[in-house]
PDB file of C-alpha atoms in Angstrom:
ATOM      1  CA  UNK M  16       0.000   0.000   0.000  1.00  0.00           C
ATOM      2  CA  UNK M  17       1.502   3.671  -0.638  1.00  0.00           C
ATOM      3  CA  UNK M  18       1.765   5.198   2.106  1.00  0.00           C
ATOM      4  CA  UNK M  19       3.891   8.804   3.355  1.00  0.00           C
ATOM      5  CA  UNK M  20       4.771   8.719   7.332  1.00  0.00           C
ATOM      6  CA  UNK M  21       5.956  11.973   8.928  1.00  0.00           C
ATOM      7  CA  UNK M  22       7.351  12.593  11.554  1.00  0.00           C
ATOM      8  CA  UNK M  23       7.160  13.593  14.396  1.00  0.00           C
ATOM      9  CA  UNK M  24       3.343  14.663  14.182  1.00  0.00           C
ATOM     10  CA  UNK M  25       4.195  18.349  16.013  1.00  0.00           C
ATOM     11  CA  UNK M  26       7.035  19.777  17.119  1.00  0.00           C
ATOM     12  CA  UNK M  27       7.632  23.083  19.822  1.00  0.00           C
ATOM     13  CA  UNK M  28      11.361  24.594  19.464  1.00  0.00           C
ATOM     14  CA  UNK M  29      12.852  28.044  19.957  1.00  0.00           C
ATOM     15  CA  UNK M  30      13.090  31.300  17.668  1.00  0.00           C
ATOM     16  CA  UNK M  31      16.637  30.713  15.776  1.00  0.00           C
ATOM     17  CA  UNK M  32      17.124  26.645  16.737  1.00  0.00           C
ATOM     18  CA  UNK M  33      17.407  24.555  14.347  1.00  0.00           C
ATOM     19  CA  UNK M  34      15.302  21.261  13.575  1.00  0.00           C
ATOM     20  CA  UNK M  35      14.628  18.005  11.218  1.00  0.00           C
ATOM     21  CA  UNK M  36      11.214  16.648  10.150  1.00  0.00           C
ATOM     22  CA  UNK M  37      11.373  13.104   9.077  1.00  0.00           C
ATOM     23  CA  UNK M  38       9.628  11.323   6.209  1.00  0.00           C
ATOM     24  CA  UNK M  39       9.542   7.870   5.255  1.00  0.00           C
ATOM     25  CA  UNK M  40       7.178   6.228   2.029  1.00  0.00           C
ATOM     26  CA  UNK M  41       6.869   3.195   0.717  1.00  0.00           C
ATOM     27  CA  UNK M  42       5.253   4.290  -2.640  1.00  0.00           C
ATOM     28  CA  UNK M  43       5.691   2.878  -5.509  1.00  0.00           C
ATOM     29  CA  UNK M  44       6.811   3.425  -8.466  1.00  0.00           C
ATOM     30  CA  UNK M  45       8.393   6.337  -7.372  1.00  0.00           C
ATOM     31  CA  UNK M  46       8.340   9.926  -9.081  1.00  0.00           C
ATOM     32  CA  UNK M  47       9.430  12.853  -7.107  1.00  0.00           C
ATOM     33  CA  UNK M  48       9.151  13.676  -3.757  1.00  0.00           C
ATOM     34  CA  UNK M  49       8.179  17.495  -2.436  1.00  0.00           C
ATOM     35  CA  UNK M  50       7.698  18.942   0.735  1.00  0.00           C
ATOM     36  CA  UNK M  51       4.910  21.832   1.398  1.00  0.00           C
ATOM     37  CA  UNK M  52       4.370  24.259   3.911  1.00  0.00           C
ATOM     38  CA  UNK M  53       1.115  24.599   4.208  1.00  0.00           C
ATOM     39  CA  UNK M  54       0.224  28.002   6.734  1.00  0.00           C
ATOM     40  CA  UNK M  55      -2.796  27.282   8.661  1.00  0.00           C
ATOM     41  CA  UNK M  56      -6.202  28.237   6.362  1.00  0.00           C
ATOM     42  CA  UNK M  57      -4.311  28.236   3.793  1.00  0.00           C
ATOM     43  CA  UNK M  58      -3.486  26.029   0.516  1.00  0.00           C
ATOM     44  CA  UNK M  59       0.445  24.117   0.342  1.00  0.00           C
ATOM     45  CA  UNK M  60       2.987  25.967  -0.866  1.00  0.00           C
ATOM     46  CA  UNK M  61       6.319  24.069  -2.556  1.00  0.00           C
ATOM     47  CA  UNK M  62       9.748  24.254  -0.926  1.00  0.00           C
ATOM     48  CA  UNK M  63      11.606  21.497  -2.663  1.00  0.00           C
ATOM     49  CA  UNK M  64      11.196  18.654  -5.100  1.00  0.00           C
ATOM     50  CA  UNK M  65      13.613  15.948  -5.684  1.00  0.00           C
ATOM     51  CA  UNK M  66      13.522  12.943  -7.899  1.00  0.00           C
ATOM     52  CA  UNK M  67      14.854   9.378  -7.631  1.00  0.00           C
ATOM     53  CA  UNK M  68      18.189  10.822  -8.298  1.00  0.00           C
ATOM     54  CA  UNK M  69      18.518  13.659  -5.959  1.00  0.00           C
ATOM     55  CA  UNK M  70      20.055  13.504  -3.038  1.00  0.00           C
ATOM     56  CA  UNK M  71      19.508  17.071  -1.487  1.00  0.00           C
ATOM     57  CA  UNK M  72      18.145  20.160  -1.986  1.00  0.00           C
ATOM     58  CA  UNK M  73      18.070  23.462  -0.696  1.00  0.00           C
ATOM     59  CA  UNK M  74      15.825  26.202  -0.461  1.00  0.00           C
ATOM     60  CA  UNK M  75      17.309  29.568   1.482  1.00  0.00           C
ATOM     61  CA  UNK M  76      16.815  28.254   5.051  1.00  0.00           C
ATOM     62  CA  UNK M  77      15.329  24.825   4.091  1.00  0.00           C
ATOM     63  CA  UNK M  78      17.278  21.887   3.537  1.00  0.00           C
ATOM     64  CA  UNK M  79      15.658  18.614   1.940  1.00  0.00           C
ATOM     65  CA  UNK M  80      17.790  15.238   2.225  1.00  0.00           C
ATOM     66  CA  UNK M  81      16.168  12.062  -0.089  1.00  0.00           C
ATOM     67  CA  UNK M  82      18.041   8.665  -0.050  1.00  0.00           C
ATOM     68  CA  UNK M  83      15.862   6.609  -2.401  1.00  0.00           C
ATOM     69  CA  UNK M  84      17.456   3.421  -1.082  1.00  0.00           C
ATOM     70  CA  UNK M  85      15.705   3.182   2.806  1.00  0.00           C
ATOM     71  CA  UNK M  86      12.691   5.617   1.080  1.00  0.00           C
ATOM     72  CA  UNK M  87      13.463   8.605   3.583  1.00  0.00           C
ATOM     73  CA  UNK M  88      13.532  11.752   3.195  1.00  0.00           C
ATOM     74  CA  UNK M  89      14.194  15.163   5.776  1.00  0.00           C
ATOM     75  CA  UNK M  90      13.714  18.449   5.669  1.00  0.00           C
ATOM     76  CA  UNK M  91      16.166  20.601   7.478  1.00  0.00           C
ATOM     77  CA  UNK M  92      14.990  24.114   9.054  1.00  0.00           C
ATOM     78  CA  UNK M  93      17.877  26.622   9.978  1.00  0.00           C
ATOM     79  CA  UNK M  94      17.970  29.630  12.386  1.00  0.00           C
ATOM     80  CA  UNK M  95      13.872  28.994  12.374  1.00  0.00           C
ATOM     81  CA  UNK M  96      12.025  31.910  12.661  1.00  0.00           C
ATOM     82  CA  UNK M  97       8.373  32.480  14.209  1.00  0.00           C
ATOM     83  CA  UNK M  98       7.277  33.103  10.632  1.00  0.00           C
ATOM     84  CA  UNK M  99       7.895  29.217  10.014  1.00  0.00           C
ATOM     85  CA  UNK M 100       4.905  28.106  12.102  1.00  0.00           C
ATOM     86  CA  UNK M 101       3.478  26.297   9.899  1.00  0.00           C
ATOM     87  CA  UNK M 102       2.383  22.314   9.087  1.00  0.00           C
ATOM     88  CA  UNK M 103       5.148  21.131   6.797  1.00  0.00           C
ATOM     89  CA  UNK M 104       3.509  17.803   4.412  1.00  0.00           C
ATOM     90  CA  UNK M 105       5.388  15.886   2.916  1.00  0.00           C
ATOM     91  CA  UNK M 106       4.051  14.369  -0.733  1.00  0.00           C
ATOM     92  CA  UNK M 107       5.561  11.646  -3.046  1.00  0.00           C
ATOM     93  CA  UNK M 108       4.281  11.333  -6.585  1.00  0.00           C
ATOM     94  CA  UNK M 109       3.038   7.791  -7.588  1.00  0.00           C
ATOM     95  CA  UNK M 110       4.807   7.512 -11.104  1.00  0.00           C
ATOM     96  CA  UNK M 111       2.358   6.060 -13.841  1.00  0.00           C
ATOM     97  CA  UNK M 112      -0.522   6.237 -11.078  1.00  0.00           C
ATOM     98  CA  UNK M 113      -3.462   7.998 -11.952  1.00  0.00           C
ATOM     99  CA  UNK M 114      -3.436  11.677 -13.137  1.00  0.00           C
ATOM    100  CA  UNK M 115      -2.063  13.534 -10.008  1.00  0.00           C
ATOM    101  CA  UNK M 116      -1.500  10.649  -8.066  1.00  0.00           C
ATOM    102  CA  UNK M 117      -0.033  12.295  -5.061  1.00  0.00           C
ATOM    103  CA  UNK M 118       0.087  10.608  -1.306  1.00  0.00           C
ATOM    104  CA  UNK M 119       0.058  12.987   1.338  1.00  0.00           C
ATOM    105  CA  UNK M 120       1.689  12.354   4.587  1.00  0.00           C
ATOM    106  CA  UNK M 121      -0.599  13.960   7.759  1.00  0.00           C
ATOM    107  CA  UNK M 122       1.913  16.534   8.188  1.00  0.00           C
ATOM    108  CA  UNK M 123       3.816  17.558  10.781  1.00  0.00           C
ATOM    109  CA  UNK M 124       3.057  20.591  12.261  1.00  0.00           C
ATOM    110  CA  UNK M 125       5.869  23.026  13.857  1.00  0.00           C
ATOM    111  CA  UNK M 126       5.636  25.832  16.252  1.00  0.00           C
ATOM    112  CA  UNK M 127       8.429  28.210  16.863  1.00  0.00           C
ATOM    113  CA  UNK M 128       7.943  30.281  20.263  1.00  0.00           C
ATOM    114  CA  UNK M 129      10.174  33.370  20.823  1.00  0.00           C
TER     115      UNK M 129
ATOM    116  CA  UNK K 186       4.269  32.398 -11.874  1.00  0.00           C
ATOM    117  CA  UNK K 187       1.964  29.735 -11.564  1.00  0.00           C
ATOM    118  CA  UNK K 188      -0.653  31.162  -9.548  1.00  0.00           C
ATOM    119  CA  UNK K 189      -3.846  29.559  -8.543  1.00  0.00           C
ATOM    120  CA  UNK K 190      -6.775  31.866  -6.577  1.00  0.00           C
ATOM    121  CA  UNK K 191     -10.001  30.624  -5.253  1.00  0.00           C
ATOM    122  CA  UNK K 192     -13.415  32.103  -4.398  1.00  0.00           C
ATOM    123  CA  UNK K 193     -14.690  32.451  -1.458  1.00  0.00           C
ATOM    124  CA  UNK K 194     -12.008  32.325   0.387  1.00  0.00           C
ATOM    125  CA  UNK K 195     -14.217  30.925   3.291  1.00  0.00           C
ATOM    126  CA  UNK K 196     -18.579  30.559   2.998  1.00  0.00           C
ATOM    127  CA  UNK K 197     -21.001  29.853   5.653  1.00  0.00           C
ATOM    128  CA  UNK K 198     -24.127  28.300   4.317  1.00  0.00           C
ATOM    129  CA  UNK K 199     -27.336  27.078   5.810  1.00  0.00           C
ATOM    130  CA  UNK K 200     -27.981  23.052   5.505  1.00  0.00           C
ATOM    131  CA  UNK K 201     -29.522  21.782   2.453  1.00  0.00           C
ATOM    132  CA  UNK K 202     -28.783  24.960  -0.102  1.00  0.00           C
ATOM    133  CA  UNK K 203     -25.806  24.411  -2.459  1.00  0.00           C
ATOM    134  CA  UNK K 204     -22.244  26.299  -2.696  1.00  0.00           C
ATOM    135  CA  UNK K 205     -20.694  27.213  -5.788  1.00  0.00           C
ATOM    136  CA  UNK K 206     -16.398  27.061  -4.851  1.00  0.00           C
ATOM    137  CA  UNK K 207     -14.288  28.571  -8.123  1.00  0.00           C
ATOM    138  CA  UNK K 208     -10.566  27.929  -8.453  1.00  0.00           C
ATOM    139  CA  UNK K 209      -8.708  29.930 -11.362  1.00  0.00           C
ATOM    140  CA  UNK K 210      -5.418  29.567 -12.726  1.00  0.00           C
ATOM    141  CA  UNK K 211      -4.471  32.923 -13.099  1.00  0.00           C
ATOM    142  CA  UNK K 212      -0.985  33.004 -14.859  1.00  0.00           C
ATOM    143  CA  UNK K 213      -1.690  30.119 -17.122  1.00  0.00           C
ATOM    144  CA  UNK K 214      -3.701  27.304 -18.691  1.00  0.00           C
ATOM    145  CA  UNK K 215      -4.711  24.381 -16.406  1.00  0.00           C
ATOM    146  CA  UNK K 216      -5.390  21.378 -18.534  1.00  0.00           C
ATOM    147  CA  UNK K 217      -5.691  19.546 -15.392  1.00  0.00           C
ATOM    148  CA  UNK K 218      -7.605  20.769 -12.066  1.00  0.00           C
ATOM    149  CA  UNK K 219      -7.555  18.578  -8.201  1.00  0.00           C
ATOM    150  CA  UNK K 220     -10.303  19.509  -5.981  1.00  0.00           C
ATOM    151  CA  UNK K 221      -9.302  18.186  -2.623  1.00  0.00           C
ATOM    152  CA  UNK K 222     -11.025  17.916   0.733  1.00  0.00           C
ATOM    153  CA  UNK K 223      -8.828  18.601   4.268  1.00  0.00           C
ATOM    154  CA  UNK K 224     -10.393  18.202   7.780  1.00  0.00           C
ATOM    155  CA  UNK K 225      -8.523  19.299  10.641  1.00  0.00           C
ATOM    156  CA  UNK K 226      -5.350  18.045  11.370  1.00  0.00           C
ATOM    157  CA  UNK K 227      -5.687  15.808   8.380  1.00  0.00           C
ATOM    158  CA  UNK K 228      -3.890  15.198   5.427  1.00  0.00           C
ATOM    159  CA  UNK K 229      -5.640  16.227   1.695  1.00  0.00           C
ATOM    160  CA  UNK K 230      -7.643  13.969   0.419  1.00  0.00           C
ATOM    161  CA  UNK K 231      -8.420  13.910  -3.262  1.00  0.00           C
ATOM    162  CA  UNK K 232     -11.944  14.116  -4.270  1.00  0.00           C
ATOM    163  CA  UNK K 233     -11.799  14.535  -8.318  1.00  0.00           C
ATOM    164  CA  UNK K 234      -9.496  15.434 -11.126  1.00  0.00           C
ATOM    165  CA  UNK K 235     -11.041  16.724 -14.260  1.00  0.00           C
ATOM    166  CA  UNK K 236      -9.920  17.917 -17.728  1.00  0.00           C
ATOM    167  CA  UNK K 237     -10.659  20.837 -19.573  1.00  0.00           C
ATOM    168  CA  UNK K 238     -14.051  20.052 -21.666  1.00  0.00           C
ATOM    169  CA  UNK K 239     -14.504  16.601 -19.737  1.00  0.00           C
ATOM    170  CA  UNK K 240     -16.283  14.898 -17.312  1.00  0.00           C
ATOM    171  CA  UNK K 241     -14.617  14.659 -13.856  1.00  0.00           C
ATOM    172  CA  UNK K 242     -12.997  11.656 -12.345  1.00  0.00           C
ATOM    173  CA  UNK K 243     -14.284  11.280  -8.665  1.00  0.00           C
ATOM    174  CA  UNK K 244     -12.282   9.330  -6.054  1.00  0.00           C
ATOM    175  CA  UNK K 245     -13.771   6.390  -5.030  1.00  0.00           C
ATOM    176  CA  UNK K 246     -16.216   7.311  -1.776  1.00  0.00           C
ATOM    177  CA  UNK K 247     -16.928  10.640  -3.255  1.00  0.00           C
ATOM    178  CA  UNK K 248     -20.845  11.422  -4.261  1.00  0.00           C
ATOM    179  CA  UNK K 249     -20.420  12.862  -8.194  1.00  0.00           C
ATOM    180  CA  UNK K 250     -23.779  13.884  -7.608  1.00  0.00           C
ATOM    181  CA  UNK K 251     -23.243  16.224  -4.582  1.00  0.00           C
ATOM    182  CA  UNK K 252     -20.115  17.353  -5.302  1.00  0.00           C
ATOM    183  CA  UNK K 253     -20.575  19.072  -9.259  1.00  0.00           C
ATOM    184  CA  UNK K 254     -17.553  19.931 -10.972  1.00  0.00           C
ATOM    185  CA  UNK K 255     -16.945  22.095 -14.157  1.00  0.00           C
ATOM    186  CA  UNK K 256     -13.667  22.665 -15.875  1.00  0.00           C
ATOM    187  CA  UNK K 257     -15.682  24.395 -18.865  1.00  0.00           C
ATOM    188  CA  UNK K 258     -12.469  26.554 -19.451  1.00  0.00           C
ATOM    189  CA  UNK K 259      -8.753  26.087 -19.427  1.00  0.00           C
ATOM    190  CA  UNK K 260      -8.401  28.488 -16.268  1.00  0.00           C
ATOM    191  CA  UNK K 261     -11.558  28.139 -14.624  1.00  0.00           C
ATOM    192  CA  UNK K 262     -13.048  24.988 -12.249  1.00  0.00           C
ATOM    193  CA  UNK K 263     -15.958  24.987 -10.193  1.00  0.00           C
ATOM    194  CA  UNK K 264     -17.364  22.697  -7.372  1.00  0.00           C
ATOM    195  CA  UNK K 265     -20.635  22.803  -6.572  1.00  0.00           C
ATOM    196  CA  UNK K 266     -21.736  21.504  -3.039  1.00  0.00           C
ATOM    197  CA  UNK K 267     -25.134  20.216  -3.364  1.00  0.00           C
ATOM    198  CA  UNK K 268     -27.384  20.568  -0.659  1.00  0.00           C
ATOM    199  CA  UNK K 269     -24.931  20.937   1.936  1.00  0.00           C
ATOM    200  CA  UNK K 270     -24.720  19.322   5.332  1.00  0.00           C
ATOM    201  CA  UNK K 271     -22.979  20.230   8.556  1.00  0.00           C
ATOM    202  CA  UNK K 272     -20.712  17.086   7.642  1.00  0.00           C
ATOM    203  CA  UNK K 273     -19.636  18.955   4.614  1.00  0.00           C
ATOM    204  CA  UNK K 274     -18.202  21.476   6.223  1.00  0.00           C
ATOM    205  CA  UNK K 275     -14.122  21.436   5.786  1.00  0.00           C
ATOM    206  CA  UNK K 276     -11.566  22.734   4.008  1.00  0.00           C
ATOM    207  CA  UNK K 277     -11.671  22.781   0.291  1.00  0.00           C
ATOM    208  CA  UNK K 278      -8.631  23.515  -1.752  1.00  0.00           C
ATOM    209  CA  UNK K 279      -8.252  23.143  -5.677  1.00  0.00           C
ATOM    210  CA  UNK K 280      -4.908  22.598  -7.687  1.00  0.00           C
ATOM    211  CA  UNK K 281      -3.796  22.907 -10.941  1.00  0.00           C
ATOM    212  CA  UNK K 282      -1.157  21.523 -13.782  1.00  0.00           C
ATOM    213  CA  UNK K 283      -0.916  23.060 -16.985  1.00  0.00           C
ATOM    214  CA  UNK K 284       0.822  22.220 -20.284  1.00  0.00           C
ATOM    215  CA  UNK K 285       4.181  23.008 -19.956  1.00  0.00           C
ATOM    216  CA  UNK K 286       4.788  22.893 -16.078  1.00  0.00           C
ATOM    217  CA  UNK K 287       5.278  19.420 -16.174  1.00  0.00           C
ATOM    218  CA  UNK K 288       3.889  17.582 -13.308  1.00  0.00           C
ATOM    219  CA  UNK K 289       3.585  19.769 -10.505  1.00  0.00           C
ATOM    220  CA  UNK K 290       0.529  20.967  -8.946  1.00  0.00           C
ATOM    221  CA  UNK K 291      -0.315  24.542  -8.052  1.00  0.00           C
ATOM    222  CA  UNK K 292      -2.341  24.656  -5.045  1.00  0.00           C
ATOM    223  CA  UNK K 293      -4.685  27.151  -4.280  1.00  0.00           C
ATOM    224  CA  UNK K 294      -5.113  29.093  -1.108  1.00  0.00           C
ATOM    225  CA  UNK K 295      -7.850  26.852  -0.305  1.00  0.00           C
ATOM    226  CA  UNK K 296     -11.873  27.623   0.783  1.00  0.00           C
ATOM    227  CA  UNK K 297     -13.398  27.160   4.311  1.00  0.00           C
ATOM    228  CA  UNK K 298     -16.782  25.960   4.190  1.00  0.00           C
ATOM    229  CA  UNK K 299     -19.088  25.966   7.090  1.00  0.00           C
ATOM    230  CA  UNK K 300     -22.942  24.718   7.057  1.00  0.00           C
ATOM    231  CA  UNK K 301     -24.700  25.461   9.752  1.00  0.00           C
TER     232      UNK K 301
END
């Protein structure tokens, strides 16, 4: 069964820490693998994508790690700030599934505190 | 680029009257539209994908005849709520892929629907 795990499911840390969400899949065939941000009441936004062959991939303070071999994948947050409150999802494209087959993972949603 | 916008941005309805949710692809043409369906602390789930000029394909568990879609244009999809019920209320939030943006989907900032 395809299937996106994140984790952990919610996560407190301090204005300018640093901090790794996890995410592990088991879909396949595999296409590409993105992580959103998705503000609360509001639709996903795209940080990264990264395909079978990608092994990282940065965007300004975010970090995305894939190794396609143990189907996990991390997303790296420096010097957070209180503007990254936010549910971060991670999503892995089903290649040759059905038109936009993408499995969601639940999310994992991080608060940063001053 | 790649901008997707949807109206309302959040509805409260009484039960049993219908809601009309439109999602637009602003910046270019969406050959392909996603309506999805989140509930709190949930992940998306897809409800339908439909073409331009084509009927929509509904997930499996998902009433075609409550929940109307029209792609009628190549930047414009609609989903109707049919007589709405309190259960119905959620988060609805559209997403697009056009020709030439290969496979990714533009989300939308997403609709809150509430029936009362």
């Amino acid at each position: 069964k395809n299937q996106v795990e994140q984790s952990p499911q919610s996560l407190i840390i301090l204005e300018g820490k640093n901090c790794t969400l996890q995410c592990n899949y088991t879909v396949s065939p595999f296409s590409n693998l993105r992580w959103y941000k998705q503000d609360t009441g509001r639709g996903p936004v795209s940080l990264t994508i990264m395909t079978f062959s990608e092994n990282t991939k940065s965007n300004g303070r975010y970090t995305a790690t894939l190794d396609a071999d143990t189907k996990q994948s991390s997303l790296h947050i420096t010097a957070s700030q209180l503007s990254d409150s936010a549910s971060y999802i991670c999503v892995v494209t089903n290649y040759g599934g059905s038109q936009g087959n993408l499995i969601f993972g639940k999310g994992t949603k991080l608060s940063v505190k001053p | 680029g790649a901008v997707v916008s949807q109206h309302p941005s959040r509805v409260i309805c009484k039960s049993g009257t219908s809601v009309k949710i439109e999602c637009r692809s602003l910046d270019f043409q969406a050959t392909t539209m996603f309506w999805y369906r989140q509930f709190p602390k949930k992940s998306l789930m897809l409800m339908a994908t439909s073409n331009e000029g084509s009927k929509a394909t509904y997930e499996q568990g998902v009433e075609k005849d409550k929940f109307l879609i029209n792609h009628a244009s190549l930047t414009l999809s609609t989903l109707t709520v049919t007589s709405a019920h309190p259960e119905d209320s959620s988060f609805y939030i559209c997403s697009a892929r056009g020709t030439g943006l290969g496979e990714t989907q533009y989300f939308g900032p997403g609709t809150r629907l509430l029936v009362l």
